[in-house]
Tab-separated table of N, CA and C in Angstrom:
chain	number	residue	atom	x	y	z
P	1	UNK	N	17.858	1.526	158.820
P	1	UNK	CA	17.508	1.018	160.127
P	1	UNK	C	18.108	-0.376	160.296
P	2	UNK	N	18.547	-0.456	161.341
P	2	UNK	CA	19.366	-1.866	161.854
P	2	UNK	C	18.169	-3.135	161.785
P	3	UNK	N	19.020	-4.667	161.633
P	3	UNK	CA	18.037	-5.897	161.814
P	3	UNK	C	17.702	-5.732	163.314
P	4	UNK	N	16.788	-6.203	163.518
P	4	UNK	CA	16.327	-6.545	165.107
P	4	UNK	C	17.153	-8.052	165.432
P	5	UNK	N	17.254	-7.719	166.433
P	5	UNK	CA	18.245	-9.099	167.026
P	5	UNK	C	16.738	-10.617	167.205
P	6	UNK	N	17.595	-11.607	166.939
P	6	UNK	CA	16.645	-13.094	167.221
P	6	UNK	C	17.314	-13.825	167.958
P	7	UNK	N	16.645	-14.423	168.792
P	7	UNK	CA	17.392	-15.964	169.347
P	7	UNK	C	16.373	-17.063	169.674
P	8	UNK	N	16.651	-18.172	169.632
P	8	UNK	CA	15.919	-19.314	169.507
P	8	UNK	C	16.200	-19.514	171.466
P	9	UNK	N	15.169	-19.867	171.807
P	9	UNK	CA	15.111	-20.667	172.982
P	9	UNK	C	13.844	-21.357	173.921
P	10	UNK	N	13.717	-21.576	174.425
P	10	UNK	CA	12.796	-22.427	175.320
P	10	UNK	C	11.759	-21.785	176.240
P	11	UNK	N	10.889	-22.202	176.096
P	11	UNK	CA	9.781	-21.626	177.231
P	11	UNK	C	9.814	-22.502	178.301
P	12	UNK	N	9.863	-21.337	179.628
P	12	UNK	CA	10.031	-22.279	180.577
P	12	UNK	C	9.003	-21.560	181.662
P	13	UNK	N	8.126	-20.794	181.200
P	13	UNK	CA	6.933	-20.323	182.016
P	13	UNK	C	5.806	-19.225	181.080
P	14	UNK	N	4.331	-19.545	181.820
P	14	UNK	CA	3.670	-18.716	180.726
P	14	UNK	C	2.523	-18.570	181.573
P	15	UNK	N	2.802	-18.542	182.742
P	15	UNK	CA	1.594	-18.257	183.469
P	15	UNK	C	1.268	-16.711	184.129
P	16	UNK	N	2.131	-15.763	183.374
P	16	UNK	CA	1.204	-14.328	183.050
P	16	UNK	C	0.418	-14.558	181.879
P	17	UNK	N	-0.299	-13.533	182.136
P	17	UNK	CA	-1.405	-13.011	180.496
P	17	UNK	C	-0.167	-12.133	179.542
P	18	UNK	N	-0.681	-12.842	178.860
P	18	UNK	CA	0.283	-12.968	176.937
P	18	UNK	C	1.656	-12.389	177.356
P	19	UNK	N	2.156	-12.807	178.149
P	19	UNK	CA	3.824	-12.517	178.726
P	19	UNK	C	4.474	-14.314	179.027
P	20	UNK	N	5.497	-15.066	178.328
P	20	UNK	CA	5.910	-16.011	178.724
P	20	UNK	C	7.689	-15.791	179.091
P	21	UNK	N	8.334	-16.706	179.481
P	21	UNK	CA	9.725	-16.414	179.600
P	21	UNK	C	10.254	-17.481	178.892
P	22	UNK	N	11.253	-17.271	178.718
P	22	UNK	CA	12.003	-17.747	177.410
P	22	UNK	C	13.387	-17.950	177.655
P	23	UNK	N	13.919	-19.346	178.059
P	23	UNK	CA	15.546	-19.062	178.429
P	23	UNK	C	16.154	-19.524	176.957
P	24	UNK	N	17.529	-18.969	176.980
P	24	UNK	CA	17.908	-18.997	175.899
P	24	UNK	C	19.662	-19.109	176.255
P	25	UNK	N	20.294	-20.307	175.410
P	25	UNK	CA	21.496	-21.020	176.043
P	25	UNK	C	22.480	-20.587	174.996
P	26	UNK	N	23.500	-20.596	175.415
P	26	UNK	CA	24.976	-20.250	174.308
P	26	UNK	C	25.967	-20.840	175.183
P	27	UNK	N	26.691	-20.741	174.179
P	27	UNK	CA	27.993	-21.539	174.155
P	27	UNK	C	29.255	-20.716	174.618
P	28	UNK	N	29.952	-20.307	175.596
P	28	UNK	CA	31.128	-19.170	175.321
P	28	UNK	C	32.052	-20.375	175.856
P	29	UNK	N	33.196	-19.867	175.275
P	29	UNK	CA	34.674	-20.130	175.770
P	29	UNK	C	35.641	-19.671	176.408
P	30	UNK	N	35.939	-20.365	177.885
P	30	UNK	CA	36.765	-19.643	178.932
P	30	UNK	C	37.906	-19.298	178.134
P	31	UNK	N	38.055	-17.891	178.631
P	31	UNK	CA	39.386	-17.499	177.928
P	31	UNK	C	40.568	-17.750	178.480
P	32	UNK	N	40.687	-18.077	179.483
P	32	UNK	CA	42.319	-18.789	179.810
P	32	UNK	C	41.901	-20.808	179.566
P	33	UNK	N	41.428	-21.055	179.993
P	33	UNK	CA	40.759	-22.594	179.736
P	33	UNK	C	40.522	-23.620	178.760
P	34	UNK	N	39.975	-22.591	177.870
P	34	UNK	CA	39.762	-22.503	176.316
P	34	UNK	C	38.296	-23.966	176.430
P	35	UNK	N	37.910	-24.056	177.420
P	35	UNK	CA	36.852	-24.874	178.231
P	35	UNK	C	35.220	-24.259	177.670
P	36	UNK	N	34.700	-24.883	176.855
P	36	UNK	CA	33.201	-24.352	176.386
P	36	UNK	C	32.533	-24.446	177.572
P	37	UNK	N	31.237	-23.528	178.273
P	37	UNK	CA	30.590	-23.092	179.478
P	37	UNK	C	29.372	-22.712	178.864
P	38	UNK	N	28.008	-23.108	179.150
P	38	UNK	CA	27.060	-22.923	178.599
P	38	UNK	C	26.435	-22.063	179.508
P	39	UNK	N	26.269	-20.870	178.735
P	39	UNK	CA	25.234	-20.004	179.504
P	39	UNK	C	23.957	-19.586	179.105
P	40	UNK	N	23.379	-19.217	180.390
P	40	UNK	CA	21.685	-19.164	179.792
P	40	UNK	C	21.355	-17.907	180.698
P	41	UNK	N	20.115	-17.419	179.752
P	41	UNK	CA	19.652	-16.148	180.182
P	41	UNK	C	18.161	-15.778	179.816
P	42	UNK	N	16.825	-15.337	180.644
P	42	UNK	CA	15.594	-15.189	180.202
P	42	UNK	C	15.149	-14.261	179.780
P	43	UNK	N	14.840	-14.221	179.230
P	43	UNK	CA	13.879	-13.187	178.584
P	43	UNK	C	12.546	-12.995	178.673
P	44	UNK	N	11.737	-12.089	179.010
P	44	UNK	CA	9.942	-12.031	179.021
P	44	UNK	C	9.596	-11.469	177.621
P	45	UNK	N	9.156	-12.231	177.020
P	45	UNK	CA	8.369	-11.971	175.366
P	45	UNK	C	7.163	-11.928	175.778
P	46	UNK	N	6.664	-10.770	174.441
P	46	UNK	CA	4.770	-10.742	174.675
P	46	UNK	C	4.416	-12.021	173.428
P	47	UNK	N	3.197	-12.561	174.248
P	47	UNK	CA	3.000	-13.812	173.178
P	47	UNK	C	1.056	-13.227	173.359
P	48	UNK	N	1.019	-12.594	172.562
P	48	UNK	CA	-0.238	-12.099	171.758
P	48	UNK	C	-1.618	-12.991	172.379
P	49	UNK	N	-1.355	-13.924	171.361
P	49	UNK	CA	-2.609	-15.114	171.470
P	49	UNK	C	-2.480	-15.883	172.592
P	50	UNK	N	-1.671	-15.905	173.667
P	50	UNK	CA	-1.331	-16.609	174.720
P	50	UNK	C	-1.553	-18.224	174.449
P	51	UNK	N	-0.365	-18.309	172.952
P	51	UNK	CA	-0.662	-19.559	172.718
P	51	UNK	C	0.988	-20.548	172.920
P	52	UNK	N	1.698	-19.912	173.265
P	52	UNK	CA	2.562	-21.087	173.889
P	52	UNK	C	2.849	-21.343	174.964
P	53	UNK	N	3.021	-22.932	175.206
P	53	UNK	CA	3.129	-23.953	176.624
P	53	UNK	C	4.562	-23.650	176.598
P	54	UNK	N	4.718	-24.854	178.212
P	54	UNK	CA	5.683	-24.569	178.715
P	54	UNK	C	6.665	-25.778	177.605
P	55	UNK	N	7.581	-25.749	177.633
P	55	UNK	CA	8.970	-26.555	177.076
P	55	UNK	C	8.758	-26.261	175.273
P	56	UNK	N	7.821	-25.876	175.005
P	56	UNK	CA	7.692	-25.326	172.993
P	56	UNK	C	9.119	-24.197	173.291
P	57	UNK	N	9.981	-24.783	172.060
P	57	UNK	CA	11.104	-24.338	171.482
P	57	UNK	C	10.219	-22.584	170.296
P	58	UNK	N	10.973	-21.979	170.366
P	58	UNK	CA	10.237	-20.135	170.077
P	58	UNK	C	11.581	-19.348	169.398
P	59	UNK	N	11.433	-18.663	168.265
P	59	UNK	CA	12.195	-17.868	167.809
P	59	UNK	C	11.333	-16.611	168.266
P	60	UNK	N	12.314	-15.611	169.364
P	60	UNK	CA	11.741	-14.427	169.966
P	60	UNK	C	12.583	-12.926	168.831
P	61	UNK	N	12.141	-12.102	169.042
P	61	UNK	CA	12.686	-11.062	168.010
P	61	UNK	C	12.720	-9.688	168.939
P	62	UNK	N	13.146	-9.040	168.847
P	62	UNK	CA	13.567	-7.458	169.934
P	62	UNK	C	13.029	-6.532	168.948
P	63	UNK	N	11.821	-5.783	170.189
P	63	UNK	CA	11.046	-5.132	169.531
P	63	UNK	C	10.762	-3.719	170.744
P	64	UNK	N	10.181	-2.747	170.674
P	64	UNK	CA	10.606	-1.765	171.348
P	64	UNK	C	9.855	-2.078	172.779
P	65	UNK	N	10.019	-1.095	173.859
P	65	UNK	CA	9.645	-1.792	175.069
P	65	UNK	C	8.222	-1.978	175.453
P	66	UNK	N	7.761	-2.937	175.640
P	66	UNK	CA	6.318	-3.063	175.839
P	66	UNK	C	5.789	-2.531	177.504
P	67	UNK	N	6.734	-2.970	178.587
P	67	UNK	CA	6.561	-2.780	179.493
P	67	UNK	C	7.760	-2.811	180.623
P	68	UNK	N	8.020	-2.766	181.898
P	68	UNK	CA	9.293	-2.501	182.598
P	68	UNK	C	9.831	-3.442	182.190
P	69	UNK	N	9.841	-5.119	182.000
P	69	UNK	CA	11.119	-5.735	181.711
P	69	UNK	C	10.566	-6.591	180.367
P	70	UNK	N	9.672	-5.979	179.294
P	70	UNK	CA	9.706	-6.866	178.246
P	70	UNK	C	9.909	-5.737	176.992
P	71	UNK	N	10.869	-6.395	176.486
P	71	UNK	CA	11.298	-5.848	175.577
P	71	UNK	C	11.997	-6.782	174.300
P	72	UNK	N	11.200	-7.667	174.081
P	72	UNK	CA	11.047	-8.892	173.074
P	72	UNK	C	9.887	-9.306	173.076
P	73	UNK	N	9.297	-9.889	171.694
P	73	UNK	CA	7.801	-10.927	171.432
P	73	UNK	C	8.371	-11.995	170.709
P	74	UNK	N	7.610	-12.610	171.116
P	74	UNK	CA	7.273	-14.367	170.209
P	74	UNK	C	6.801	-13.969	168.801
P	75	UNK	N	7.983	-14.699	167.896
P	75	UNK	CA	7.604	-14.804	166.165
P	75	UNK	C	7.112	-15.557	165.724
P	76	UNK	N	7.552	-16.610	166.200
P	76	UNK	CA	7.006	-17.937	165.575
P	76	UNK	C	7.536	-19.039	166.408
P	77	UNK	N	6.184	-20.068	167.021
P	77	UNK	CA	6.899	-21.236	167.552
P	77	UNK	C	7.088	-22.113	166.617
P	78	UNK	N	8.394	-22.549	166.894
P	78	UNK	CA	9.288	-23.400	166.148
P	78	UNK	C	9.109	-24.910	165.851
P	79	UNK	N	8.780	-25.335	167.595
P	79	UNK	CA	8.777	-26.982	167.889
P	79	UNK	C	7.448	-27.378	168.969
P	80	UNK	N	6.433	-27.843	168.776
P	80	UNK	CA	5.632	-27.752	170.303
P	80	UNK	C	6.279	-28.714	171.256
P	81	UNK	N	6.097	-28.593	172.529
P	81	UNK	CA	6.927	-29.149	173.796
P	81	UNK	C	5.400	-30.596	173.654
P	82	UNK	N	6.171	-31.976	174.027
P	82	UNK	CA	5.102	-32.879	173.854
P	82	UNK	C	3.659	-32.851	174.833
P	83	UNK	N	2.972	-33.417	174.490
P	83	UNK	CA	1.705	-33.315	175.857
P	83	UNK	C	1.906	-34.627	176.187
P	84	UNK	N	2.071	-34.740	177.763
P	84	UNK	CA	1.624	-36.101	178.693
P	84	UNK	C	0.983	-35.767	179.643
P	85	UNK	N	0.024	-35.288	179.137
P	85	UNK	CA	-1.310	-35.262	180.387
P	85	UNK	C	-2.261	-36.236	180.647
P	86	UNK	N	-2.414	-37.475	179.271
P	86	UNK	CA	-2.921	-38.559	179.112
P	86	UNK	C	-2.707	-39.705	179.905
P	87	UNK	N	-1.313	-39.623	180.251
P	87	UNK	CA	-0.170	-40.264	181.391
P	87	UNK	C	-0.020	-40.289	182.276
P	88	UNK	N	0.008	-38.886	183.097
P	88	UNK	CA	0.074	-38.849	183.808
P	88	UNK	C	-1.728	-39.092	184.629
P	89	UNK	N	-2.362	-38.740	183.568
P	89	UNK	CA	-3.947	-38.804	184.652
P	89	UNK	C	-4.260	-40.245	184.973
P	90	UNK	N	-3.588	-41.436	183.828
P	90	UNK	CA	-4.026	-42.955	184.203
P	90	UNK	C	-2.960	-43.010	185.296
P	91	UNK	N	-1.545	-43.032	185.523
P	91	UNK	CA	-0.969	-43.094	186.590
P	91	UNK	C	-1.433	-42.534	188.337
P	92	UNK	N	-2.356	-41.308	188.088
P	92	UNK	CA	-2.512	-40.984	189.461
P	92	UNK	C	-4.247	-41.954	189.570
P	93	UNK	N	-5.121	-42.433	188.579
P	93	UNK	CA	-6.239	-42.806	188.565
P	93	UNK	C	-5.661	-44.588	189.167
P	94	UNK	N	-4.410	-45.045	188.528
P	94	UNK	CA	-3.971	-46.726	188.857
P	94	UNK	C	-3.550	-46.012	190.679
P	95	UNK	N	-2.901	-45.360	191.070
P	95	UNK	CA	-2.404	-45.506	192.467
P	95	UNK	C	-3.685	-45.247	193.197
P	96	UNK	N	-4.786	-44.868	193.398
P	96	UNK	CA	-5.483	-44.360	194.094
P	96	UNK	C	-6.563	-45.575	194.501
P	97	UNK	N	-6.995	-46.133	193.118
P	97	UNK	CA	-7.168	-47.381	192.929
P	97	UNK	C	-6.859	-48.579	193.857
P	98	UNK	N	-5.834	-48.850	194.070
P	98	UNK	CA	-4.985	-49.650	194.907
P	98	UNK	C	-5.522	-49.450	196.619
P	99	UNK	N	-5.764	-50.602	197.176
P	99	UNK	CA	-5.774	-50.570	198.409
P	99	UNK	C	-4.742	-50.639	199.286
């Protein structure tokens, strides 16, 4: 039996239940140009525990079809995306403040 395919990429939404999307960037080279062009493409992974945020870096793995367009899950998150929610709540609490 063949490896299952992996690719590393980015969460950039997760607001279904245990379904997030996942873009994922490469490198190709124009063939008359010889000009590197970065392309990107999403993917919907099932993420089980509905435990990754948005911008956490994710190694996804191809696994058989779960549903009409998911046909990859989340293996393991890699990197967590930072939290500034601390930041942003004193910033909107200082403007409001203000007369």
């Amino acid at each position: 039996m063949g490896k299952r395919k992996e690719y590393i990429g980015t969460v950039v939404s997760n607001k279904m239940d245990k379904t997030v999307v996942v873009v994922v960037e490469r490198l190709v080279q124009h063939p008359l140009y010889k000009k590197y062009i970065r392309r990107r493409k999403k993917f919907m992974a099932h993420d089980e525990g509905n435990v990754c945020e948005i911008g956490d870096r994710v190694l996804i793995e191809e696994t058989r079809p779960l549903s009409r367009h998911k046909r990859w899950r989340v293996k393991k998150i890699l990197e967590r995306a930072p939290k500034f929610e601390a930041a942003a709540e004193e910033t909107s609490s200082e403007e409001v403040s203000q007369p």
